[in-house]
PDB file of C-alpha atoms in Angstrom:
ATOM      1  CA  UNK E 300      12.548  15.466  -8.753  1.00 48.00           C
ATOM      2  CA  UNK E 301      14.588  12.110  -8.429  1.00 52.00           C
ATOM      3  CA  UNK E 302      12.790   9.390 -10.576  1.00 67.00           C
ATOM      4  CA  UNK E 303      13.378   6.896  -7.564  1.00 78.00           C
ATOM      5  CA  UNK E 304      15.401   3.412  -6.756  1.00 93.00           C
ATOM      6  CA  UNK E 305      12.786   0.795  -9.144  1.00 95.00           C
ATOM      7  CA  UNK E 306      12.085   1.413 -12.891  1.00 96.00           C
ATOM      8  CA  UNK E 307       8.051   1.655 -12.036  1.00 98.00           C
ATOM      9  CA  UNK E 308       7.025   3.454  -8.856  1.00 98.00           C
ATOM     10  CA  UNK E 309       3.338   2.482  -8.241  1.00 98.00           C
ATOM     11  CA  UNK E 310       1.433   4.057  -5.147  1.00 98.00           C
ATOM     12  CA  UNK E 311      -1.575   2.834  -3.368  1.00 98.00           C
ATOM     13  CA  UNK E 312      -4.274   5.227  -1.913  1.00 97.00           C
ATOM     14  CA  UNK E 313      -7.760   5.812  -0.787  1.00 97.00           C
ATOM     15  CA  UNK E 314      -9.756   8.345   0.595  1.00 96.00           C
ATOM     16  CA  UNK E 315     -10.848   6.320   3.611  1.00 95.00           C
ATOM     17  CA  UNK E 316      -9.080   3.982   6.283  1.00 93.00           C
ATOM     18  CA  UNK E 317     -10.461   0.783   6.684  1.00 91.00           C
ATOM     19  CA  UNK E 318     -10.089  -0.659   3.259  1.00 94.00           C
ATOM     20  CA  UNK E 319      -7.737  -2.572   3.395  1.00 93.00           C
ATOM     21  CA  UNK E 320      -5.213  -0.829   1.549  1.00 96.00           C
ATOM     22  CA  UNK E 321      -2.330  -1.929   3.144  1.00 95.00           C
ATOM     23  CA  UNK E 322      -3.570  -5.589   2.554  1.00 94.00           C
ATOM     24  CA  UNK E 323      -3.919  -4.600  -1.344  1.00 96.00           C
ATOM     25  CA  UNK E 324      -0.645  -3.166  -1.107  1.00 97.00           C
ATOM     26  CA  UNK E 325       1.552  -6.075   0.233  1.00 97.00           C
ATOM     27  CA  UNK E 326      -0.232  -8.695  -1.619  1.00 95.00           C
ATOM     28  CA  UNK E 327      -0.021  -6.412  -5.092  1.00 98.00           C
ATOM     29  CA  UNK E 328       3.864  -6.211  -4.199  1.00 98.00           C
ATOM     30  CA  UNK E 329       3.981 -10.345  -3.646  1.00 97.00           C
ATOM     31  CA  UNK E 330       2.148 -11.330  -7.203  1.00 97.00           C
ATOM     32  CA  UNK E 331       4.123  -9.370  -8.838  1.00 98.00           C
ATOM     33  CA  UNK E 332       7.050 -10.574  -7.522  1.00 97.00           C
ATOM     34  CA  UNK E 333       5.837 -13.976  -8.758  1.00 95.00           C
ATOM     35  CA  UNK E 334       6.681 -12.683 -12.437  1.00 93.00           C
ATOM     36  CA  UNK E 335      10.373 -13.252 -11.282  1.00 96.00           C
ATOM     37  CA  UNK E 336      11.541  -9.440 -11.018  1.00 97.00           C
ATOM     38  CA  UNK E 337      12.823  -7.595  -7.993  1.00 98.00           C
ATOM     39  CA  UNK E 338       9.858  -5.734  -6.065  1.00 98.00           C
ATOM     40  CA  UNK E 339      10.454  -3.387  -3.210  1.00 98.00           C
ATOM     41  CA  UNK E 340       7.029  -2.306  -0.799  1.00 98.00           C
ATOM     42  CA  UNK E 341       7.674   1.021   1.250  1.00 98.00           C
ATOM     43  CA  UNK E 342       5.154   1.633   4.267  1.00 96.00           C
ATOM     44  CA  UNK E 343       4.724   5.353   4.111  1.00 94.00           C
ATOM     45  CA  UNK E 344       1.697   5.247   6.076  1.00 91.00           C
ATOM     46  CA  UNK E 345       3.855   6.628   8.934  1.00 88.00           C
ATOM     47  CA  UNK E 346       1.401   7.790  11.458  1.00 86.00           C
ATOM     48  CA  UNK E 347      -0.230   3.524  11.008  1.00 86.00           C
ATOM     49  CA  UNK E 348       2.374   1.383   9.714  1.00 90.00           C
ATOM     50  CA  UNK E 349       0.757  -2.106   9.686  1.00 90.00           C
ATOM     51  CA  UNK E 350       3.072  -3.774   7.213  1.00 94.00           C
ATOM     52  CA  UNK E 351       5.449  -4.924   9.537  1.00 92.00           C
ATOM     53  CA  UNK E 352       2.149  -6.844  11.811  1.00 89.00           C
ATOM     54  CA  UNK E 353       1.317  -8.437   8.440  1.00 92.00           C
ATOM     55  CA  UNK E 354       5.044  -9.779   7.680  1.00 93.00           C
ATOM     56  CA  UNK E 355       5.282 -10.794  11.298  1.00 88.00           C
ATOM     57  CA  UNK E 356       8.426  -8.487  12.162  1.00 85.00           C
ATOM     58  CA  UNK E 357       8.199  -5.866  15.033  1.00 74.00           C
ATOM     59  CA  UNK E 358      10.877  -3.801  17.247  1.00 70.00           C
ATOM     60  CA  UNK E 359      10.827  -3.978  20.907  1.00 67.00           C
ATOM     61  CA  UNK E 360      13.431  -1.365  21.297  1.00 71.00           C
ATOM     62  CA  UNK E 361      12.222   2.142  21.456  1.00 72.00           C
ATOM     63  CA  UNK E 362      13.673   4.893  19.239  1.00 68.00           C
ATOM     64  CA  UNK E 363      14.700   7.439  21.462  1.00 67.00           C
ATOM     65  CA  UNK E 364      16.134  10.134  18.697  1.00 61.00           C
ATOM     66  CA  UNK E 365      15.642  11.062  15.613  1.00 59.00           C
ATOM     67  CA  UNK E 366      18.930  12.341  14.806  1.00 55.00           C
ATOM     68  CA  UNK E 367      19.159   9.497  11.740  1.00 50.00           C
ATOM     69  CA  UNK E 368      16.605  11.727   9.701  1.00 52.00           C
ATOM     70  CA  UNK E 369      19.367  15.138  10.817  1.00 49.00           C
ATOM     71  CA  UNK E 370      22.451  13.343   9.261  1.00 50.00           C
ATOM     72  CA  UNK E 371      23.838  13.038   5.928  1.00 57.00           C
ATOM     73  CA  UNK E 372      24.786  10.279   4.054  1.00 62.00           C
ATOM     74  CA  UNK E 373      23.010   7.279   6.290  1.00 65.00           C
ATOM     75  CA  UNK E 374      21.915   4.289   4.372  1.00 80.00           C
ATOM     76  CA  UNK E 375      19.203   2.130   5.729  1.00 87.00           C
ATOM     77  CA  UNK E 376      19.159  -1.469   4.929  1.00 91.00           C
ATOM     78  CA  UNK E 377      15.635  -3.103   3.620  1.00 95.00           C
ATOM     79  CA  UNK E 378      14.007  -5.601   5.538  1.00 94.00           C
ATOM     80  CA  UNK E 379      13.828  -9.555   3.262  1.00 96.00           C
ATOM     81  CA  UNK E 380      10.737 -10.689   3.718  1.00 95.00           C
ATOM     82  CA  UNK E 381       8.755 -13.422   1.251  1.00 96.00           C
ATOM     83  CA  UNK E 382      11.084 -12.492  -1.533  1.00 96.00           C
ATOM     84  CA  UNK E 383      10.314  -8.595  -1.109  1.00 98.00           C
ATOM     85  CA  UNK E 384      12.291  -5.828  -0.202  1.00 98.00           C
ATOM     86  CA  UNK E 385      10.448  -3.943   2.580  1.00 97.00           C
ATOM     87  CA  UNK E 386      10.847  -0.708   4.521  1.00 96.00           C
ATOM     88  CA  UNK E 387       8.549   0.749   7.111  1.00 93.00           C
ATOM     89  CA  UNK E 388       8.866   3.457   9.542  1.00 87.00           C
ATOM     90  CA  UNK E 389       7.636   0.657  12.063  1.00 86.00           C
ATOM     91  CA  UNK E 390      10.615  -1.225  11.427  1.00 87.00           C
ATOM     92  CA  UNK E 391      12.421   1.841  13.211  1.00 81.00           C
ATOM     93  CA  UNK E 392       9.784   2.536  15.659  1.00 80.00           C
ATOM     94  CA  UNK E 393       8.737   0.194  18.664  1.00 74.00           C
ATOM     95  CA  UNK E 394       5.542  -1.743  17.974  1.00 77.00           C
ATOM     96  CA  UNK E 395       3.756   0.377  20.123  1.00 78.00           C
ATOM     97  CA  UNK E 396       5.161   4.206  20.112  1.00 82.00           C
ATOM     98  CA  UNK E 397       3.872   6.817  18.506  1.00 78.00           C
ATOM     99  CA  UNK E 398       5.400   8.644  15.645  1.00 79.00           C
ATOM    100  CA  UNK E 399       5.777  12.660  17.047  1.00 76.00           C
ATOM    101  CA  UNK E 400       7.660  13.845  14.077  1.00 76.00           C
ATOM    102  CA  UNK E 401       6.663  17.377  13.594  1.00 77.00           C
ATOM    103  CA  UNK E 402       4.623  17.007  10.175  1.00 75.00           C
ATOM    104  CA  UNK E 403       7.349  19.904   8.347  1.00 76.00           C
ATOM    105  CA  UNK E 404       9.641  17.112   8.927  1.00 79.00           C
ATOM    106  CA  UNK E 405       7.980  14.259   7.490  1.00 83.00           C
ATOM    107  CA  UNK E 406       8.797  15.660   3.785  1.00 85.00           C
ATOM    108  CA  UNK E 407      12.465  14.573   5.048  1.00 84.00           C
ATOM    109  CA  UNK E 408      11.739  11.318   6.371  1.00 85.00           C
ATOM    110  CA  UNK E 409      10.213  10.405   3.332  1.00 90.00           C
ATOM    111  CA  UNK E 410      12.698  11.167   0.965  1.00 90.00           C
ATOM    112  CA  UNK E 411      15.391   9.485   3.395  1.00 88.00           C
ATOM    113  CA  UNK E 412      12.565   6.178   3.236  1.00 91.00           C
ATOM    114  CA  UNK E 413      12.792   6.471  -0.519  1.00 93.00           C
ATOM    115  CA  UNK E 414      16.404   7.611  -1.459  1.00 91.00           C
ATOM    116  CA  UNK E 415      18.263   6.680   1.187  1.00 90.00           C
ATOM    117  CA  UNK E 416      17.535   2.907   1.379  1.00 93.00           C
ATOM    118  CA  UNK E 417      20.138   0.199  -0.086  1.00 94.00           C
ATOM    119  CA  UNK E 418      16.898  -0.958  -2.232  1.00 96.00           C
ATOM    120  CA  UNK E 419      18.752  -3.114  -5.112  1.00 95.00           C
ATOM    121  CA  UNK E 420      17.618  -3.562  -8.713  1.00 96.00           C
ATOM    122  CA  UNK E 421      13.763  -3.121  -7.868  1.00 98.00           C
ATOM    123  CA  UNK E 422      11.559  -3.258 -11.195  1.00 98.00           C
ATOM    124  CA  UNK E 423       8.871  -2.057  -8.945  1.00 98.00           C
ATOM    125  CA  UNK E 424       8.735   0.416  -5.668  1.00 98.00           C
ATOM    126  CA  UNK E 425       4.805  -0.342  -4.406  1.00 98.00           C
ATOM    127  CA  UNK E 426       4.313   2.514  -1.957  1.00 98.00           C
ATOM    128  CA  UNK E 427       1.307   1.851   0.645  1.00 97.00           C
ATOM    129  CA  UNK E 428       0.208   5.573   1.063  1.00 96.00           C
ATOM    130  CA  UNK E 429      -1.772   6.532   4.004  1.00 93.00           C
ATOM    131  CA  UNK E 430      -5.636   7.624   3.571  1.00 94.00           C
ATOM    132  CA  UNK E 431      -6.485  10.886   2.280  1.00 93.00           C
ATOM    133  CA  UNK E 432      -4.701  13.841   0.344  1.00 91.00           C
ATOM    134  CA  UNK E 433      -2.782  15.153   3.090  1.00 83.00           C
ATOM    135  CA  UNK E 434       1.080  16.653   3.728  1.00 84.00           C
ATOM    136  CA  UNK E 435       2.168  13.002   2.739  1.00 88.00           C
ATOM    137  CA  UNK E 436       0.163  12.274  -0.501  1.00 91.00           C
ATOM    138  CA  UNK E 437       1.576  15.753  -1.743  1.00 90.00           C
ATOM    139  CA  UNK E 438       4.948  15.472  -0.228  1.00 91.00           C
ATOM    140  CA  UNK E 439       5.637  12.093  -2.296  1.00 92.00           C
ATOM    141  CA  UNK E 440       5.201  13.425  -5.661  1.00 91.00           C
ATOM    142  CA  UNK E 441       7.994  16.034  -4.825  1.00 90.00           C
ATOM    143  CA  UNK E 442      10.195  12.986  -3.770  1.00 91.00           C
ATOM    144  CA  UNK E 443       9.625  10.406  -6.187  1.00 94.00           C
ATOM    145  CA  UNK E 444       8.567   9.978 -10.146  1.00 94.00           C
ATOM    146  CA  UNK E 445       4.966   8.153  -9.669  1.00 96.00           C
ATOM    147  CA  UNK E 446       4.423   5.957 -12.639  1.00 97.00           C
ATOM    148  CA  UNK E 447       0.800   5.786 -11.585  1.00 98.00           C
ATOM    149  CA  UNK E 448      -1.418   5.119  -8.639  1.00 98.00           C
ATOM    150  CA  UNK E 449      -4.144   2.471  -7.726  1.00 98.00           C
ATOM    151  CA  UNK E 450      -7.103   3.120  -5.893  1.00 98.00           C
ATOM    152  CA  UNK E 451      -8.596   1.023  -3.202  1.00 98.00           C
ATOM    153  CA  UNK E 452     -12.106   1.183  -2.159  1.00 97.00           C
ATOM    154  CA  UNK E 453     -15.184  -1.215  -0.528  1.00 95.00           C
ATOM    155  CA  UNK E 454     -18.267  -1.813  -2.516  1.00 94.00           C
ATOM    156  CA  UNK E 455     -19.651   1.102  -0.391  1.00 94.00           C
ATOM    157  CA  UNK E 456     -20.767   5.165  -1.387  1.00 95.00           C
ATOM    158  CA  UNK E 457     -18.554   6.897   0.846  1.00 96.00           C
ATOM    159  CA  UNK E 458     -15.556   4.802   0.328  1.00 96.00           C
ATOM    160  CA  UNK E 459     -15.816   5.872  -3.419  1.00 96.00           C
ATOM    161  CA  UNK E 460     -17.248   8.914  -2.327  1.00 96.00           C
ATOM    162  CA  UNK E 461     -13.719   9.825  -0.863  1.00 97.00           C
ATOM    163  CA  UNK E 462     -11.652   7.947  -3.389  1.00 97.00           C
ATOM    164  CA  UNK E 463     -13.502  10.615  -6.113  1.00 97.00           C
ATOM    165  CA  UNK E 464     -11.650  13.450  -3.921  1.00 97.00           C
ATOM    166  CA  UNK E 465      -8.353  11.350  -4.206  1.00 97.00           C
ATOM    167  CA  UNK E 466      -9.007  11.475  -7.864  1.00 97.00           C
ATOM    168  CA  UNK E 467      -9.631  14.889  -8.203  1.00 97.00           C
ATOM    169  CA  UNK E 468      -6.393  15.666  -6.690  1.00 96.00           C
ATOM    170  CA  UNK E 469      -4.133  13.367  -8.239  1.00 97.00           C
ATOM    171  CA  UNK E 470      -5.762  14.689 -11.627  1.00 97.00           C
ATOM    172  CA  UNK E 471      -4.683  18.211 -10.621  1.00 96.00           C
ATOM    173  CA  UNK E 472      -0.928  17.090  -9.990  1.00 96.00           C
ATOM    174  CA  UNK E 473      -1.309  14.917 -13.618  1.00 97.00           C
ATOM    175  CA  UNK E 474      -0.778  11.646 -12.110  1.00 97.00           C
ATOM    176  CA  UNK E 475      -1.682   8.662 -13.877  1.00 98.00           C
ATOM    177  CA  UNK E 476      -4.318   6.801 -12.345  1.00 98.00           C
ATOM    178  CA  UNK E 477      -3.766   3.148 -13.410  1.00 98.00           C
ATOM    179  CA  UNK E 478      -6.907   1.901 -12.065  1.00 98.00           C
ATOM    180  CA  UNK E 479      -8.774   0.729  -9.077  1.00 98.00           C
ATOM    181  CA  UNK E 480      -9.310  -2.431  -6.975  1.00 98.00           C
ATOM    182  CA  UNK E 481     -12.765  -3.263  -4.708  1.00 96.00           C
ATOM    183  CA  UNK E 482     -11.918  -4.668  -1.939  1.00 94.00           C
ATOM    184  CA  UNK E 483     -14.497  -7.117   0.489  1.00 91.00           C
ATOM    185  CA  UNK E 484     -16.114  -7.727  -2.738  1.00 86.00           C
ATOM    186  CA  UNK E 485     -19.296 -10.224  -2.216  1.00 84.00           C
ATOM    187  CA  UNK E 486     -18.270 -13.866  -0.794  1.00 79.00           C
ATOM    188  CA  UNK E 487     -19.769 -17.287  -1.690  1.00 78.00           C
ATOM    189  CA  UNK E 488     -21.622 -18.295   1.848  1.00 79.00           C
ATOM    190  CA  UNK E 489     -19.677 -21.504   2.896  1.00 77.00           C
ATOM    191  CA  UNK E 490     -22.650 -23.171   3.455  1.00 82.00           C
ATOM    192  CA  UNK E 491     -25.097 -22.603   0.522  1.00 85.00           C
ATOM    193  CA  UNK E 492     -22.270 -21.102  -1.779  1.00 78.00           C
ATOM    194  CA  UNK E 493     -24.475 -18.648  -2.482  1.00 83.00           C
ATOM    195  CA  UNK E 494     -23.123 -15.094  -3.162  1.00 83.00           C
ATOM    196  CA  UNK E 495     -23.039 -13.055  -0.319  1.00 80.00           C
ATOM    197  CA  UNK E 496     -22.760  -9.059  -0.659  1.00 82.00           C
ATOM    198  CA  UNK E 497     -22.423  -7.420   2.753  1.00 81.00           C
ATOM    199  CA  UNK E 498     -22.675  -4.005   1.282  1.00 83.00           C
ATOM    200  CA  UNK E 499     -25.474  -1.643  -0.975  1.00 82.00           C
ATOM    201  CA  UNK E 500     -24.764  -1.789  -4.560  1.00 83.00           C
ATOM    202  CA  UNK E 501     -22.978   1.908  -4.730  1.00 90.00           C
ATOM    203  CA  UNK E 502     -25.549   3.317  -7.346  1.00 88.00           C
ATOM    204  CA  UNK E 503     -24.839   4.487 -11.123  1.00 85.00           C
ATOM    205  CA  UNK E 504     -22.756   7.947 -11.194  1.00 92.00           C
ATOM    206  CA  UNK E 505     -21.827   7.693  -7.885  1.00 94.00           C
ATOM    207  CA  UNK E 506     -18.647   5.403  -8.219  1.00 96.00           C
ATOM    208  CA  UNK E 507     -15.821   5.886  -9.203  1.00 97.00           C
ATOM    209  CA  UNK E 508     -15.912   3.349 -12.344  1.00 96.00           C
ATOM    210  CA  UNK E 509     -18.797   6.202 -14.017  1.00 95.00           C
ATOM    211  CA  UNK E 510     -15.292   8.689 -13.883  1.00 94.00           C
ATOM    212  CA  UNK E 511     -13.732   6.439 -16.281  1.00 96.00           C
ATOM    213  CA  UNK E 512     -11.390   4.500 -13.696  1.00 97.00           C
ATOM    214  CA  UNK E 513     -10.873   1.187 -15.025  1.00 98.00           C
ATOM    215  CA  UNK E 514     -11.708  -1.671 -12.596  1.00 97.00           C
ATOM    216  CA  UNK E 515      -8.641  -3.585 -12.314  1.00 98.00           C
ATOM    217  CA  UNK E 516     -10.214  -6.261  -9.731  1.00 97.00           C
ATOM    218  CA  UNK E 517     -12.504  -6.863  -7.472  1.00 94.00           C
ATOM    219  CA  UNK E 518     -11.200  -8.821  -4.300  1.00 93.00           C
ATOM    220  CA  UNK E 519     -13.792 -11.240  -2.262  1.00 89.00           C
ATOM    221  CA  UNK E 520     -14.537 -10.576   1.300  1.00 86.00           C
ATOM    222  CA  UNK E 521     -13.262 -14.033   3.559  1.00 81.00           C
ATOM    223  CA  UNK E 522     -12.312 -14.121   7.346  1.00 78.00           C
ATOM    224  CA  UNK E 523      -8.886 -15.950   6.018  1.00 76.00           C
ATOM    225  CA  UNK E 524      -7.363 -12.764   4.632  1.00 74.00           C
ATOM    226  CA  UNK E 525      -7.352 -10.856   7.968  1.00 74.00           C
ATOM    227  CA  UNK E 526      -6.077 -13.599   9.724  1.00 79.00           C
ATOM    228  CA  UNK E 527      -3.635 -13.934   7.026  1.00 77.00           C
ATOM    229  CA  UNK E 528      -2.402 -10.305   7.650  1.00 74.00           C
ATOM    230  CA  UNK E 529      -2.770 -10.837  11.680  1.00 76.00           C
ATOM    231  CA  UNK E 530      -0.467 -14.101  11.495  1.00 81.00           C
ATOM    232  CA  UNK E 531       1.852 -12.637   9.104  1.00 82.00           C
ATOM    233  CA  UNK E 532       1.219 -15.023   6.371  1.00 85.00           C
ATOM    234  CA  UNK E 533       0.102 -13.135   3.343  1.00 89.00           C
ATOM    235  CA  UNK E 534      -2.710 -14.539   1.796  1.00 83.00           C
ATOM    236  CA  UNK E 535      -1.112 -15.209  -1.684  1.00 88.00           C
ATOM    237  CA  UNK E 536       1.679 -17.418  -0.039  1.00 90.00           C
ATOM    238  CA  UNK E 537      -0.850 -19.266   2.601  1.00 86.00           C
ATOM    239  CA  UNK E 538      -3.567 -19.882  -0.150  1.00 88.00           C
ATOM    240  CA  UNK E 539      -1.926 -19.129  -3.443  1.00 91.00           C
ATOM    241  CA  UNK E 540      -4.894 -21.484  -4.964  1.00 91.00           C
ATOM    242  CA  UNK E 541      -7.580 -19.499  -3.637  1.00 88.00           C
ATOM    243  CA  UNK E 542      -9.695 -17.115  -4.860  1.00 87.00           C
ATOM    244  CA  UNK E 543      -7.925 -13.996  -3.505  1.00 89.00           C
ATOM    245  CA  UNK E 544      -4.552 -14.741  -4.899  1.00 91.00           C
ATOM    246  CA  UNK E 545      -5.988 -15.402  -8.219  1.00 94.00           C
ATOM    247  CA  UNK E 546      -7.358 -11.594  -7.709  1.00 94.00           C
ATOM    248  CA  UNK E 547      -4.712 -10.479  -6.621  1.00 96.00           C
ATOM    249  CA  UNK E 548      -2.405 -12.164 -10.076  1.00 97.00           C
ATOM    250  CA  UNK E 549      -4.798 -10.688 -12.094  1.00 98.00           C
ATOM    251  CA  UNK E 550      -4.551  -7.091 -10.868  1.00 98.00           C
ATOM    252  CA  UNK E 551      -1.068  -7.497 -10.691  1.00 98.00           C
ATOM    253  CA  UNK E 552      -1.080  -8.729 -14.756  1.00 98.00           C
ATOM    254  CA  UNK E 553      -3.280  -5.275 -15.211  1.00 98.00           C
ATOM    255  CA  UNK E 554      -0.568  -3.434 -13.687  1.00 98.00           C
ATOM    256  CA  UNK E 555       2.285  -4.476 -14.735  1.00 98.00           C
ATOM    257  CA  UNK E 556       0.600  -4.274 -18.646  1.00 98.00           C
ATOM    258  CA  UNK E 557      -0.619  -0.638 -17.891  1.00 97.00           C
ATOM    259  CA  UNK E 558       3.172   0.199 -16.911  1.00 97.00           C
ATOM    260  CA  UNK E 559       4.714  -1.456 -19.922  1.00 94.00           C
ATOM    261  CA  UNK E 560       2.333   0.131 -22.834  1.00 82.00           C
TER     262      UNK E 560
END
């Protein structure tokens, strides 16, 4: 197994869709970029690659082939983008066709996405997995050193209830879990600033935090970070005062001290 193109590759998973795992992922990948070092964000969600809608960059052109992922030596460049170096099978893809890569050959496209890319002098790679424990979950750890993983879920059971099965397989492949981040977290109501928790407390042994994964931040529920990923203007760079970003530094801090010790 190749160790990879950055010093710390760092995936992000869930068992569910609808998390907002991608949004944790490119907004992860931007604070800690704000630490000065070279970060690189790979979109291997290839079947719903929404990084390139929430960095405002699509194709119009079709792919008609695939014969890049049947020839040797072909180096993609990485899209710039906010200071990141980004690469996402929609980036190759028209905005609206369908991947129909037979799934024995996604194993290929994956390792071309992660070793065949001119990434340059990354510190970190932060992977944006798709949901689940699938062909591509298992494929990646054959293709690239994992340094560890972070979880997303919503303060919800079955959203932990399916992260617990992510858990249980990344124990089995002896991953390191560095933690795990709740997204749409309760909200102060911008009227009575009260806080506002759209979702049932998840009760006591039923979470993931009662299996031992550390809580690395929780992340508030606001209307301005989907329209932050639907405009293309992460929510870190169009509000790096608010109350997301400052989540979103201080899981980043976790991270980044988890990788060093």
């Amino acid at each position: 197994m190749s160790r990879g193109p950055a010093r710390f590759a760092v995936a992000v998973a869930s068992g569910k869709g609808g998390v907002g795992k991608s949004t944790v992922s490119l907004n992860l990948a931007l604070a800690l970029a704000e630490s000065g070092v070279r970060v690189g964000l790979l979109d291997a969600d290839f079947y719903g690659p929404d990084i390139p809608l929430m960095v405002r960059l699509k194709r119009s052109e079709r792919l008609g082939s695939w014969d890049l992922w049947r020839r040797g030596g072909v180096e993609i460049e990485p899209v710039e983008r906010f200071g990141l170096q980004i690469m996402s099978v929609g980036f190759l893809l028209a905005e609206q066709q369908a991947l129909t890569m037979p799934a024995p050959l996604l194993a290929a496209m994956l390792r071309q996405l992660v070793h065949d890319v001119r990434w340059s002098g990354l510190e970190y790679l932060v992977i944006d997995l798709p949901p689940g424990t699938a062909d591509l979950q298992q494929q990646l750890l054959d293709v690239v050193s994992l340094a560890g993983v972070v979880v997303v879920v919503t303060p919800q059971e079955v959203a932990h209830l399916d992260a617990r099965k992510v858990l249980e397989f990344l124990g089995a492949a002896g991953v390191r879990v560095l933690g795990g981040v709740e997204n749409m977290g309760p909200f102060p109501c911008p009227h009575c600033g009260e806080r506002v928790e759209l979702f049932p407390a998840v009760a006591d042994g039923r979470s993931i935090w009662s299996d031992g994964v550390e809580l690395l931040g929780r992340v508030p529920l606001d209307p301005a970070l989907a329209r932050a990923g639907d405009d293309g203007r992460p929510l870190v760079l169009a509000e790096p005062d608010g109350a997301q970003a400052s989540a979103f530094g201080a899981i980043a801090a976790k991270v980044a001290a988890a990788l060093a010790g």
